[in-house]
Short mmCIF file of C-alpha atoms and ligand atoms in Angstrom, two decimals:
data_model
loop_
_atom_site.label_atom_id
_atom_site.label_comp_id
_atom_site.label_asym_id
_atom_site.label_seq_id
_atom_site.Cartn_x
_atom_site.Cartn_y
_atom_site.Cartn_z
CA MET A 1 3.73 34.06 224.94
CA ALA A 2 4.32 35.04 228.54
CA HIS A 3 7.57 36.86 227.91
CA ALA A 4 9.57 37.84 224.87
CA GLU A 5 11.90 35.01 224.03
CA MET A 6 15.37 36.11 223.04
CA THR A 7 16.18 33.24 220.75
CA ASP A 8 16.08 34.86 217.33
CA LEU A 9 15.50 38.25 215.82
CA GLU A 10 12.00 38.67 214.46
CA ALA A 11 12.95 38.57 210.81
CA THR A 12 15.25 35.59 211.13
CA GLN A 13 13.02 33.27 213.08
CA PRO A 14 13.32 29.84 211.54
CA ALA A 15 10.16 28.63 209.88
CA PRO A 16 7.84 26.85 212.29
CA ASP A 17 7.81 23.10 211.84
CA THR A 18 4.29 23.18 210.47
CA VAL A 19 5.47 25.07 207.38
CA GLN A 20 5.13 22.90 204.30
CA THR A 21 7.71 22.23 201.67
CA LYS A 22 6.80 24.27 198.61
CA ILE A 23 9.47 23.14 196.18
CA GLN A 24 11.44 19.94 196.26
CA ALA A 25 14.52 19.67 194.07
CA ARG A 26 16.15 16.28 193.63
CA ASP A 27 19.48 15.67 191.91
CA VAL A 28 19.08 18.71 189.70
CA ARG A 29 21.79 19.13 187.09
CA VAL A 30 22.09 21.84 184.48
CA PHE A 31 24.33 21.61 181.45
CA TYR A 32 25.24 24.44 179.14
CA GLY A 33 26.31 22.41 176.12
CA PRO A 34 28.83 19.96 177.54
CA THR A 35 29.54 22.02 180.67
CA GLU A 36 27.83 21.04 183.90
CA ALA A 37 26.93 24.22 185.80
CA ILE A 38 24.69 22.64 188.49
CA LYS A 39 26.05 19.32 189.67
CA GLY A 40 23.33 17.48 191.54
CA VAL A 41 21.41 19.79 193.86
CA ASP A 42 18.91 18.54 196.41
CA VAL A 43 16.99 21.11 198.38
CA ASP A 44 13.59 21.61 200.01
CA ILE A 45 12.27 25.15 199.75
CA LEU A 46 9.69 25.96 202.37
CA ASP A 47 6.41 27.75 201.99
CA LYS A 48 5.95 31.08 203.80
CA THR A 49 9.69 31.36 204.17
CA VAL A 50 12.43 33.48 202.65
CA THR A 51 15.31 31.38 201.40
CA ALA A 52 18.58 33.10 200.48
CA PHE A 53 21.02 31.68 197.92
CA ILE A 54 24.52 32.95 198.49
CA GLY A 55 27.87 32.01 197.01
CA PRO A 56 30.69 33.26 194.82
CA SER A 57 30.07 34.63 191.36
CA GLY A 58 29.62 31.91 188.76
CA CYS A 59 28.76 29.17 191.27
CA GLY A 60 25.34 28.62 189.69
CA LYS A 61 22.86 30.56 191.84
CA SER A 62 21.07 32.19 188.90
CA THR A 63 21.18 28.99 186.89
CA PHE A 64 19.54 27.03 189.69
CA LEU A 65 17.01 29.77 190.37
CA ARG A 66 15.99 29.72 186.71
CA CYS A 67 15.27 25.99 187.00
CA LEU A 68 12.53 26.71 189.50
CA ASN A 69 10.25 28.36 186.93
CA ARG A 70 11.73 26.76 183.82
CA MET A 71 13.39 29.94 182.70
CA ASN A 72 16.28 27.82 181.47
CA ASP A 73 13.92 26.52 178.75
CA THR A 74 14.52 29.84 177.03
CA ILE A 75 18.29 29.27 176.87
CA GLU A 76 19.16 27.28 173.76
CA SER A 77 22.19 25.41 175.10
CA ALA A 78 20.74 24.67 178.56
CA ARG A 79 19.64 21.16 179.53
CA VAL A 80 18.09 20.38 182.92
CA THR A 81 17.92 16.90 184.49
CA GLY A 82 16.60 15.70 187.84
CA GLU A 83 13.29 16.46 189.43
CA ILE A 84 11.64 19.64 190.65
CA LEU A 85 8.28 19.38 192.38
CA LEU A 86 6.03 22.34 193.13
CA ASP A 87 3.44 21.32 195.75
CA GLY A 88 4.33 17.77 194.79
CA GLY A 89 3.75 18.22 191.04
CA ASP A 90 6.61 17.85 188.58
CA ILE A 91 7.10 21.23 186.91
CA TYR A 92 9.00 19.65 184.03
CA ASP A 93 6.03 17.40 183.17
CA ARG A 94 5.10 17.78 179.48
CA ARG A 95 1.56 18.82 180.42
CA VAL A 96 2.77 21.83 182.39
CA ASP A 97 2.46 25.12 180.50
CA PRO A 98 5.60 27.16 181.30
CA VAL A 99 3.67 30.42 180.95
CA GLN A 100 1.10 29.31 183.54
CA LEU A 101 3.94 28.03 185.74
CA ARG A 102 5.63 31.44 185.64
CA ALA A 103 2.47 33.12 186.88
CA ARG A 104 2.69 30.86 189.94
CA VAL A 105 6.45 31.14 190.22
CA GLY A 106 7.31 34.74 189.44
CA MET A 107 10.77 36.09 188.87
CA VAL A 108 12.74 39.29 189.24
CA PHE A 109 15.94 39.20 187.24
CA GLN A 110 19.45 40.27 188.05
CA LYS A 111 19.30 43.01 185.39
CA PRO A 112 16.13 45.09 185.20
CA ASN A 113 14.28 44.17 182.02
CA PRO A 114 11.13 46.27 181.65
CA PHE A 115 9.07 45.69 178.52
CA PRO A 116 9.26 48.54 175.98
CA LYS A 117 5.80 49.62 177.08
CA SER A 118 4.33 52.14 179.48
CA ILE A 119 4.90 51.87 183.21
CA TYR A 120 1.22 50.97 183.59
CA ASP A 121 1.30 48.26 180.94
CA ASN A 122 4.44 46.71 182.38
CA VAL A 123 2.58 46.00 185.61
CA ALA A 124 -0.79 45.29 183.96
CA TYR A 125 0.68 42.74 181.56
CA GLY A 126 0.56 39.67 183.83
CA PRO A 127 -2.89 40.22 185.32
CA ARG A 128 -4.21 40.83 181.78
CA ILE A 129 -2.80 37.75 180.07
CA HIS A 130 -3.70 35.49 182.98
CA GLY A 131 -7.21 36.98 183.18
CA LEU A 132 -6.83 37.90 186.83
CA VAL A 133 -9.01 41.03 186.64
CA ALA A 134 -12.57 41.65 185.49
CA ASN A 135 -12.43 45.29 184.50
CA ARG A 136 -10.33 48.40 184.17
CA ALA A 137 -11.02 49.62 187.70
CA GLU A 138 -9.79 46.32 189.15
CA LEU A 139 -6.73 46.46 186.93
CA ASP A 140 -6.01 50.03 188.06
CA SER A 141 -6.19 48.87 191.62
CA VAL A 142 -3.84 45.91 191.04
CA VAL A 143 -1.36 48.20 189.28
CA GLU A 144 -1.41 50.71 192.11
CA GLN A 145 -1.15 47.99 194.78
CA SER A 146 1.78 46.38 193.05
CA LEU A 147 3.63 49.66 192.51
CA ARG A 148 3.07 50.54 196.15
CA ARG A 149 4.41 47.20 197.31
CA ALA A 150 7.49 47.73 195.17
CA ALA A 151 7.96 51.18 196.75
CA LEU A 152 7.63 52.92 193.38
CA TRP A 153 4.10 54.35 193.43
CA THR A 154 4.82 57.86 194.68
CA GLU A 155 7.59 58.30 192.11
CA VAL A 156 5.55 57.21 189.07
CA LYS A 157 1.89 57.81 189.86
CA ASP A 158 1.82 60.94 187.69
CA ARG A 159 3.63 59.39 184.73
CA LEU A 160 2.09 55.94 184.34
CA ASP A 161 1.88 56.39 180.56
CA GLU A 162 5.58 57.04 180.10
CA PRO A 163 7.78 54.14 178.94
CA GLY A 164 9.18 51.91 181.66
CA THR A 165 12.54 52.00 179.94
CA GLY A 166 12.77 55.71 180.67
CA LEU A 167 13.08 55.13 184.42
CA SER A 168 16.37 55.08 186.31
CA GLY A 169 18.06 51.71 186.85
CA GLY A 170 16.79 51.40 190.41
CA GLN A 171 13.29 52.46 189.41
CA GLN A 172 13.29 49.94 186.56
CA GLN A 173 14.21 47.22 189.04
CA ARG A 174 11.32 48.19 191.30
CA LEU A 175 9.04 48.24 188.25
CA CYS A 176 10.06 44.64 187.55
CA ILE A 177 9.31 43.76 191.16
CA ALA A 178 5.86 45.38 190.79
CA ARG A 179 5.33 43.39 187.59
CA ALA A 180 6.30 40.17 189.35
CA VAL A 181 4.02 40.67 192.35
CA ALA A 182 1.07 41.81 190.18
CA THR A 183 0.15 38.20 189.32
CA ALA A 184 0.19 37.26 193.03
CA PRO A 185 2.63 34.39 192.54
CA GLU A 186 2.92 31.60 195.11
CA VAL A 187 6.68 31.66 194.80
CA LEU A 188 8.74 34.71 194.01
CA LEU A 189 12.28 34.21 192.73
CA MET A 190 14.47 37.28 193.06
CA ASP A 191 17.93 37.40 191.52
CA GLU A 192 19.90 40.18 193.25
CA PRO A 193 16.82 42.41 193.28
CA CYS A 194 18.53 45.21 195.18
CA SER A 195 21.90 45.41 193.47
CA ALA A 196 20.90 48.65 191.72
CA LEU A 197 18.88 50.14 194.56
CA ASP A 198 19.75 52.81 197.10
CA PRO A 199 19.50 51.98 200.84
CA ILE A 200 15.96 53.36 201.20
CA ALA A 201 14.58 51.44 198.22
CA THR A 202 16.52 48.38 199.43
CA ALA A 203 14.87 48.65 202.85
CA GLN A 204 11.48 49.00 201.16
CA VAL A 205 12.07 45.90 199.06
CA GLU A 206 13.19 44.04 202.18
CA GLU A 207 10.02 45.13 203.93
CA LEU A 208 8.04 43.87 200.94
CA ILE A 209 9.85 40.52 201.08
CA ASP A 210 8.98 40.28 204.76
CA GLU A 211 5.35 40.99 203.94
CA LEU A 212 5.27 38.50 201.04
CA LYS A 213 6.55 35.67 203.19
CA GLN A 214 3.34 35.82 205.25
CA SER A 215 1.62 34.15 202.31
CA PHE A 216 4.30 33.07 199.83
CA SER A 217 7.64 31.48 199.44
CA VAL A 218 10.43 33.85 198.44
CA VAL A 219 13.83 32.81 197.12
CA ILE A 220 16.40 35.55 196.90
CA VAL A 221 19.88 35.48 195.41
CA THR A 222 22.05 38.11 196.99
CA HIS A 223 25.69 39.06 197.18
CA SER A 224 25.06 41.03 200.34
CA MET A 225 25.64 38.83 203.37
CA GLN A 226 23.90 41.44 205.47
CA GLN A 227 20.84 41.32 203.25
CA ALA A 228 20.71 37.53 203.37
CA ALA A 229 21.05 37.70 207.14
CA ARG A 230 18.37 40.36 207.44
CA VAL A 231 15.64 38.95 205.22
CA SER A 232 15.93 35.19 205.11
CA GLN A 233 15.11 32.36 207.46
CA LYS A 234 16.96 29.72 205.48
CA THR A 235 20.24 30.12 203.64
CA ALA A 236 21.85 27.89 201.03
CA PHE A 237 25.52 28.33 200.25
CA PHE A 238 26.38 27.46 196.65
CA HIS A 239 29.89 26.55 195.63
CA LEU A 240 31.01 25.34 192.19
CA GLY A 241 27.57 24.01 191.24
CA HIS A 242 26.78 22.35 194.58
CA ILE A 243 24.89 23.41 197.68
CA VAL A 244 27.54 22.75 200.30
CA GLU A 245 25.53 24.03 203.26
CA TYR A 246 21.84 24.68 203.81
CA ASP A 247 20.59 25.65 207.24
CA ASP A 248 18.74 28.17 209.37
CA THR A 249 20.08 31.62 208.53
CA PRO A 250 21.24 32.52 212.06
CA LYS A 251 23.24 29.28 212.15
CA ILE A 252 24.91 29.99 208.80
CA PHE A 253 25.98 33.46 209.87
CA THR A 254 27.10 32.72 213.42
CA ASN A 255 28.45 29.22 213.19
CA PRO A 256 28.58 27.61 209.75
CA VAL A 257 29.74 24.02 209.60
CA ASP A 258 31.59 23.97 206.28
CA GLN A 259 34.97 25.68 206.03
CA ARG A 260 34.09 26.97 202.54
CA THR A 261 30.98 28.69 203.90
CA GLN A 262 32.98 30.18 206.75
CA ASP A 263 35.69 31.49 204.40
CA TYR A 264 33.12 32.97 202.05
CA ILE A 265 30.92 34.77 204.57
CA THR A 266 33.84 36.12 206.56
CA GLY A 267 35.58 37.35 203.40
CA ARG A 268 38.59 35.08 203.54
CA PHE A 269 40.63 33.50 200.75
CA GLY A 270 39.07 30.09 200.16
CA MET B 1 41.74 30.43 209.75
CA GLY B 2 42.91 31.91 206.51
CA GLU B 3 43.48 35.58 205.96
CA HIS B 4 40.84 38.06 205.00
CA ILE B 5 40.80 39.38 201.47
CA VAL B 6 40.65 42.86 203.00
CA SER B 7 43.85 42.81 205.04
CA ALA B 8 42.79 45.84 207.12
CA PHE B 9 40.08 43.63 208.60
CA ASP B 10 42.72 41.16 209.78
CA HIS B 11 44.57 44.05 211.40
CA ASP B 12 41.42 45.23 213.20
CA LEU B 13 40.76 41.80 214.66
CA GLU B 14 44.42 41.34 215.59
CA LYS B 15 44.29 44.68 217.35
CA ILE B 16 41.28 43.59 219.40
CA GLU B 17 43.03 40.41 220.47
CA ALA B 18 46.21 42.26 221.29
CA ARG B 19 44.38 44.83 223.40
CA ILE B 20 42.52 42.12 225.30
CA SER B 21 45.82 40.40 226.03
CA GLU B 22 47.30 43.70 227.14
CA MET B 23 44.32 44.36 229.37
CA GLY B 24 44.59 40.81 230.73
CA GLY B 25 48.24 41.43 231.55
CA LEU B 26 47.31 44.54 233.50
CA ALA B 27 44.51 42.74 235.38
CA GLU B 28 46.98 40.02 236.30
CA GLU B 29 49.45 42.65 237.47
CA LEU B 30 46.77 44.24 239.68
CA LEU B 31 45.92 40.92 241.25
CA ALA B 32 49.60 40.13 241.86
CA GLY B 33 50.11 43.58 243.37
CA ALA B 34 47.08 43.19 245.60
CA LEU B 35 48.34 39.85 246.90
CA THR B 36 51.81 41.18 247.58
CA SER B 37 50.39 44.19 249.37
CA ILE B 38 48.48 41.84 251.67
CA GLU B 39 51.41 39.52 252.12
CA THR B 40 53.94 42.25 252.89
CA ARG B 41 51.41 44.70 254.37
CA ASP B 42 52.64 47.25 251.90
CA THR B 43 50.08 50.05 251.83
CA SER B 44 51.88 52.12 249.19
CA LEU B 45 51.79 49.16 246.80
CA ALA B 46 48.07 48.88 247.62
CA GLU B 47 47.65 52.51 246.56
CA GLN B 48 49.46 51.82 243.29
CA VAL B 49 47.02 49.02 242.58
CA THR B 50 44.12 51.43 243.05
CA ALA B 51 45.72 53.96 240.72
CA ARG B 52 46.51 51.36 238.03
CA ASP B 53 42.91 50.16 238.11
CA LYS B 54 41.88 53.43 236.44
CA LYS B 55 44.03 52.50 233.47
CA LEU B 56 42.15 49.21 233.25
CA ASP B 57 38.81 51.03 233.15
CA GLN B 58 40.19 53.24 230.41
CA MET B 59 41.27 50.22 228.36
CA GLU B 60 37.86 48.64 228.75
CA MET B 61 36.23 51.72 227.26
CA GLU B 62 38.69 51.80 224.37
CA ILE B 63 38.07 48.17 223.49
CA GLU B 64 34.32 48.65 223.66
CA GLU B 65 34.48 51.63 221.38
CA PHE B 66 36.77 49.91 218.92
CA ALA B 67 34.73 46.70 218.87
CA THR B 68 31.55 48.69 218.27
CA LYS B 69 33.18 50.38 215.29
CA VAL B 70 34.28 47.03 213.88
CA ILE B 71 30.72 45.73 214.16
CA ALA B 72 29.29 48.85 212.52
CA LEU B 73 31.83 49.24 209.75
CA ARG B 74 32.91 45.71 208.92
CA ALA B 75 29.83 43.70 209.86
CA PRO B 76 31.81 40.67 211.03
CA MET B 77 30.31 37.22 210.50
CA ALA B 78 30.71 33.77 212.03
CA GLN B 79 34.01 33.34 213.91
CA ASP B 80 34.94 36.99 213.35
CA LEU B 81 31.67 38.03 214.97
CA ARG B 82 32.25 35.68 217.87
CA LEU B 83 35.72 37.12 218.38
CA VAL B 84 34.35 40.66 218.62
CA ILE B 85 31.41 39.73 220.86
CA ALA B 86 33.72 37.72 223.12
CA ALA B 87 36.11 40.69 223.31
CA LEU B 88 33.26 42.87 224.56
CA LYS B 89 32.47 40.37 227.28
CA ILE B 90 36.06 39.62 228.22
CA CYS B 91 36.98 43.28 228.59
CA THR B 92 34.08 43.77 231.00
CA THR B 93 35.16 40.68 232.91
CA LEU B 94 38.75 41.92 233.14
CA GLU B 95 37.51 45.25 234.40
CA ARG B 96 35.62 43.38 237.13
CA ILE B 97 38.75 41.43 238.02
CA GLY B 98 40.57 44.75 238.35
CA ASP B 99 37.88 46.05 240.70
CA LEU B 100 38.04 42.95 242.85
CA SER B 101 41.84 43.18 243.00
CA LYS B 102 41.52 46.80 244.04
CA ASN B 103 39.12 45.74 246.80
CA ILE B 104 41.64 43.17 247.99
CA ALA B 105 44.42 45.76 248.01
CA LYS B 106 42.25 48.12 250.05
CA ARG B 107 42.19 45.58 252.85
CA ALA B 108 45.96 45.84 253.17
CA ALA B 109 45.60 49.10 255.08
CA SER B 110 43.30 47.61 257.74
CA ILE B 111 45.33 44.41 257.97
CA SER B 112 48.61 46.28 258.39
CA LYS B 113 47.32 47.67 261.69
CA LEU B 114 46.80 44.17 263.12
CA GLY B 115 49.15 41.63 264.64
CA PRO B 116 50.31 38.60 262.65
CA LEU B 117 47.44 36.52 261.29
CA PRO B 118 47.76 32.74 261.18
CA THR B 119 45.73 32.42 258.01
CA THR B 120 47.60 34.86 255.77
CA PRO B 121 49.73 32.13 254.11
CA SER B 122 46.61 30.16 253.09
CA ILE B 123 45.00 33.19 251.57
CA ILE B 124 48.16 34.08 249.67
CA ARG B 125 48.32 30.49 248.42
CA MET B 126 44.72 30.74 247.25
CA GLY B 127 45.53 34.09 245.64
CA ARG B 128 48.53 32.74 243.75
CA ALA B 129 46.46 29.80 242.50
CA THR B 130 43.81 32.26 241.27
CA GLN B 131 46.48 34.33 239.59
CA ALA B 132 47.91 31.23 237.89
CA GLN B 133 44.42 30.39 236.56
CA LEU B 134 44.05 33.91 235.20
CA SER B 135 47.44 33.74 233.56
CA GLU B 136 46.64 30.37 231.96
CA VAL B 137 43.29 31.49 230.63
CA LEU B 138 44.89 34.53 229.05
CA SER B 139 47.44 32.38 227.23
CA ALA B 140 44.66 30.01 226.18
CA TYR B 141 42.84 33.02 224.76
CA SER B 142 45.78 34.48 222.88
CA GLY B 143 46.98 31.07 221.71
CA HIS B 144 43.47 30.06 220.51
CA ASP B 145 43.96 26.96 222.64
CA THR B 146 40.55 25.43 223.36
CA LYS B 147 42.03 22.55 225.36
CA ALA B 148 43.89 24.86 227.70
CA ALA B 149 40.74 26.97 228.14
CA VAL B 150 38.74 23.89 229.12
CA ALA B 151 41.48 22.85 231.56
CA VAL B 152 41.29 26.24 233.32
CA TRP B 153 37.51 25.99 233.39
CA ARG B 154 37.65 22.59 235.08
CA LYS B 155 40.32 23.62 237.56
CA ASP B 156 38.24 26.42 239.09
CA VAL B 157 36.85 23.82 241.46
CA ASP B 158 40.25 23.87 243.22
CA ILE B 159 39.81 27.58 243.95
CA ASP B 160 36.30 26.93 245.22
CA GLU B 161 37.64 24.23 247.52
CA MET B 162 40.44 26.46 248.78
CA TYR B 163 37.82 29.08 249.49
CA ASN B 164 35.71 26.64 251.46
CA ALA B 165 38.72 25.45 253.48
CA MET B 166 39.77 29.05 254.06
CA PHE B 167 36.28 29.93 255.20
CA ARG B 168 36.19 27.12 257.77
CA GLU B 169 39.66 27.92 259.03
CA VAL B 170 38.93 31.63 259.54
CA VAL B 171 35.56 31.00 261.15
CA THR B 172 37.19 28.55 263.55
CA TYR B 173 39.72 31.21 264.60
CA MET B 174 36.98 33.75 265.05
CA MET B 175 34.97 31.39 267.24
CA GLU B 176 37.97 30.53 269.37
CA ASP B 177 39.04 34.11 269.89
CA ASN B 178 36.59 36.94 269.34
CA ARG B 179 39.43 39.46 269.02
CA MET B 180 40.03 37.78 265.66
CA ILE B 181 36.63 38.80 264.32
CA GLY B 182 37.78 42.09 262.75
CA ALA B 183 40.80 40.58 261.02
CA GLY B 184 38.90 37.44 260.18
CA SER B 185 36.19 39.33 258.33
CA GLN B 186 38.83 41.18 256.33
CA LEU B 187 40.33 37.85 255.33
CA LEU B 188 36.92 36.44 254.45
CA PHE B 189 36.27 39.39 252.17
CA ILE B 190 39.60 38.83 250.46
CA ALA B 191 38.89 35.14 250.06
CA LYS B 192 35.46 35.86 248.64
CA ASN B 193 36.93 38.34 246.16
CA LEU B 194 39.46 35.75 245.06
CA GLU B 195 36.74 33.20 244.62
CA ARG B 196 34.84 35.71 242.43
CA ILE B 197 37.97 36.32 240.36
CA GLY B 198 38.15 32.56 239.87
CA ASP B 199 34.58 32.60 238.53
CA HIS B 200 35.39 35.47 236.18
CA THR B 201 38.37 33.50 234.96
CA THR B 202 36.12 30.61 234.03
CA HIS B 203 33.96 33.06 232.13
CA ILE B 204 36.97 34.08 230.04
CA ALA B 205 37.64 30.37 229.47
CA GLU B 206 34.07 30.00 228.23
CA MET B 207 34.55 32.91 225.84
CA ALA B 208 37.86 31.55 224.53
CA TYR B 209 36.05 28.28 223.87
CA TYR B 210 33.07 29.98 222.25
CA ILE B 211 35.26 31.90 219.79
CA GLN B 212 36.81 28.69 218.48
CA GLU B 213 33.86 26.29 218.73
CA GLY B 214 30.83 28.52 218.23
CA ALA B 215 28.95 26.75 221.02
CA PRO B 216 28.71 27.39 224.74
CA LEU B 217 31.03 25.35 226.91
CA GLY B 218 28.09 23.96 228.83
CA ASP B 219 27.27 24.22 232.48
CA ASP B 220 28.39 20.95 233.98
CA ARG B 221 31.52 22.53 235.38
CA PRO B 222 32.65 20.91 238.63
CA LYS B 223 31.94 23.30 241.50
CA GLY B 224 32.88 23.24 245.18
CA GLU B 225 30.08 23.08 247.73
CA PRO B 226 29.09 26.62 248.72
CA VAL B 227 29.52 27.19 252.44
CA SER B 228 28.99 30.91 252.77
CA PRO B 229 25.89 32.15 250.97
CA ALA B 230 25.71 34.95 253.55
CA ILE B 231 28.65 36.99 252.28
CA ASP B 232 28.16 36.86 248.50
N1 ATP C 301 23.53 31.22 179.14
C1 ATP C 301 24.64 30.59 179.49
N2 ATP C 301 25.38 29.91 178.60
C2 ATP C 301 26.49 29.26 178.94
N3 ATP C 301 26.99 29.23 180.20
C3 ATP C 301 26.32 29.90 181.15
C4 ATP C 301 25.12 30.62 180.84
N4 ATP C 301 24.67 31.17 181.99
C5 ATP C 301 25.55 30.84 182.95
N5 ATP C 301 26.55 30.08 182.46
C6 ATP C 301 27.66 29.51 183.22
O1 ATP C 301 27.17 28.74 184.30
C7 ATP C 301 27.90 28.98 185.47
C8 ATP C 301 26.96 29.49 186.57
O2 ATP C 301 26.49 30.78 186.19
P1 ATP C 301 25.38 31.56 187.01
O3 ATP C 301 25.00 32.75 186.20
O4 ATP C 301 24.33 30.61 187.38
O5 ATP C 301 26.23 31.97 188.29
P2 ATP C 301 25.81 32.91 189.52
O6 ATP C 301 26.10 32.12 190.74
O7 ATP C 301 24.43 33.42 189.33
O8 ATP C 301 26.87 34.09 189.40
P3 ATP C 301 26.72 35.67 189.72
O9 ATP C 301 26.79 35.75 191.19
O10 ATP C 301 27.91 36.26 189.07
O11 ATP C 301 25.43 36.13 189.15
C9 ATP C 301 28.99 29.97 185.12
O12 ATP C 301 30.16 29.26 184.90
C10 ATP C 301 28.49 30.61 183.86
O13 ATP C 301 29.56 30.98 183.03
MG1 MG C 302 23.66 35.36 189.03
#
């Protein structure tokens, strides 16, 4: 590049056209008993891209996110219809093992949910059950790497044997992030990963997200418009179970097309 | 546009718009004063214009400071963001218009020492047309009237044409009678300043449009043929 182009900020550059679609969702609907929570969502989630899901509380962001690694299977009343393809393969195919799927499509939940095990074992769990490491030394290294990436290492390196549940809320959330990245997933789903974090830890997680998108696809649900604007390249605005607008992030935050998006991001009564 | 859930945010944005309008009113007043001081050769009015221009500079700084705070503290998005960014640009533009008006007024002193000039009425006519454009763009801005903003933007070509006609007329006088050269150059400077004010006015029109539409107004604006690259 001969001169710096002033089209987009570094972190918000739209994905280059060569970037492949990682996940394709077609007419996805989710019912909780008789209630339809997701009402026909079509979206292409790109590889090597951070996609933000924004929208008012209860509009279905978490519900839709959980479809992407079949987490809704664990909810008794939930029923999912439509089609979700990961690299072209139907993730709801009967031959797909949900546990294997979740190693490829990792998830960080809205509320931190460490296992009642040591800090070390929380992170080591995934690599162990998926047989990703050959020996203890390799496992140690994966655990340290993952804790570093989640910006938790310096705080816990001397207490790896203590229970994960004994950490502060923000530390627990970073522990869950470390656990999710430990299996080196291809897609990382993050449901409000920073809602319990202080600004420094938030910045560290955002830096991690930026780093992950070099190789993976990251989908983040966030209530912080600033965070969505800072970390993502694509933004989907959810409203009452629909995606009403999906576009390049800079477009959504400077000149959204839909009035509902505009009202929401500018903090107006909709 | 509906109201913000946080009503203080509405008040902040309203304040920005109100201050821009106030600043616009003052810029218009400076231009009017400058024209009258030329027309009536009133040097004390010219001095008032120079003094009032300081107030305009002060207002520009206040708006900049306030807009910066709004960006930092409220993180405006979409149309709100455009409103704040446009305010930053418009206040700088209005400050420039004030400077140019001050420059025009300064010529009143030199002109007042000369005999009657045949071209003064044309330059005053051009000045009043420029002032009308400025006034219209300011109402378009405060009334969120995209159509009116576009109309002002298109009409700037009239100012350009008046400038070109003015330029030819003054040069003709200067060629016919070289005693006219001093006065003629003063008038050419005034005309050029007015033409610049016209351009700044179109910039405000572009900003008023951008706030509402979120896209640039484009660059296919009709323009008069430039005749005087030498005195830009
Ligand atoms: N386990 C469940 N059983 C029944 N209904 C549910 C369940 N989970 C979510 N819902 C309903 O589905 C709708 C979407 O909820 P969801 O949690 O997906 O929203 P969200 O956009 O993630 O909201 P928030 O921003 O508050 O996290 C809501 O009306 C909610 O009440
Ligand atoms: Mg949720």
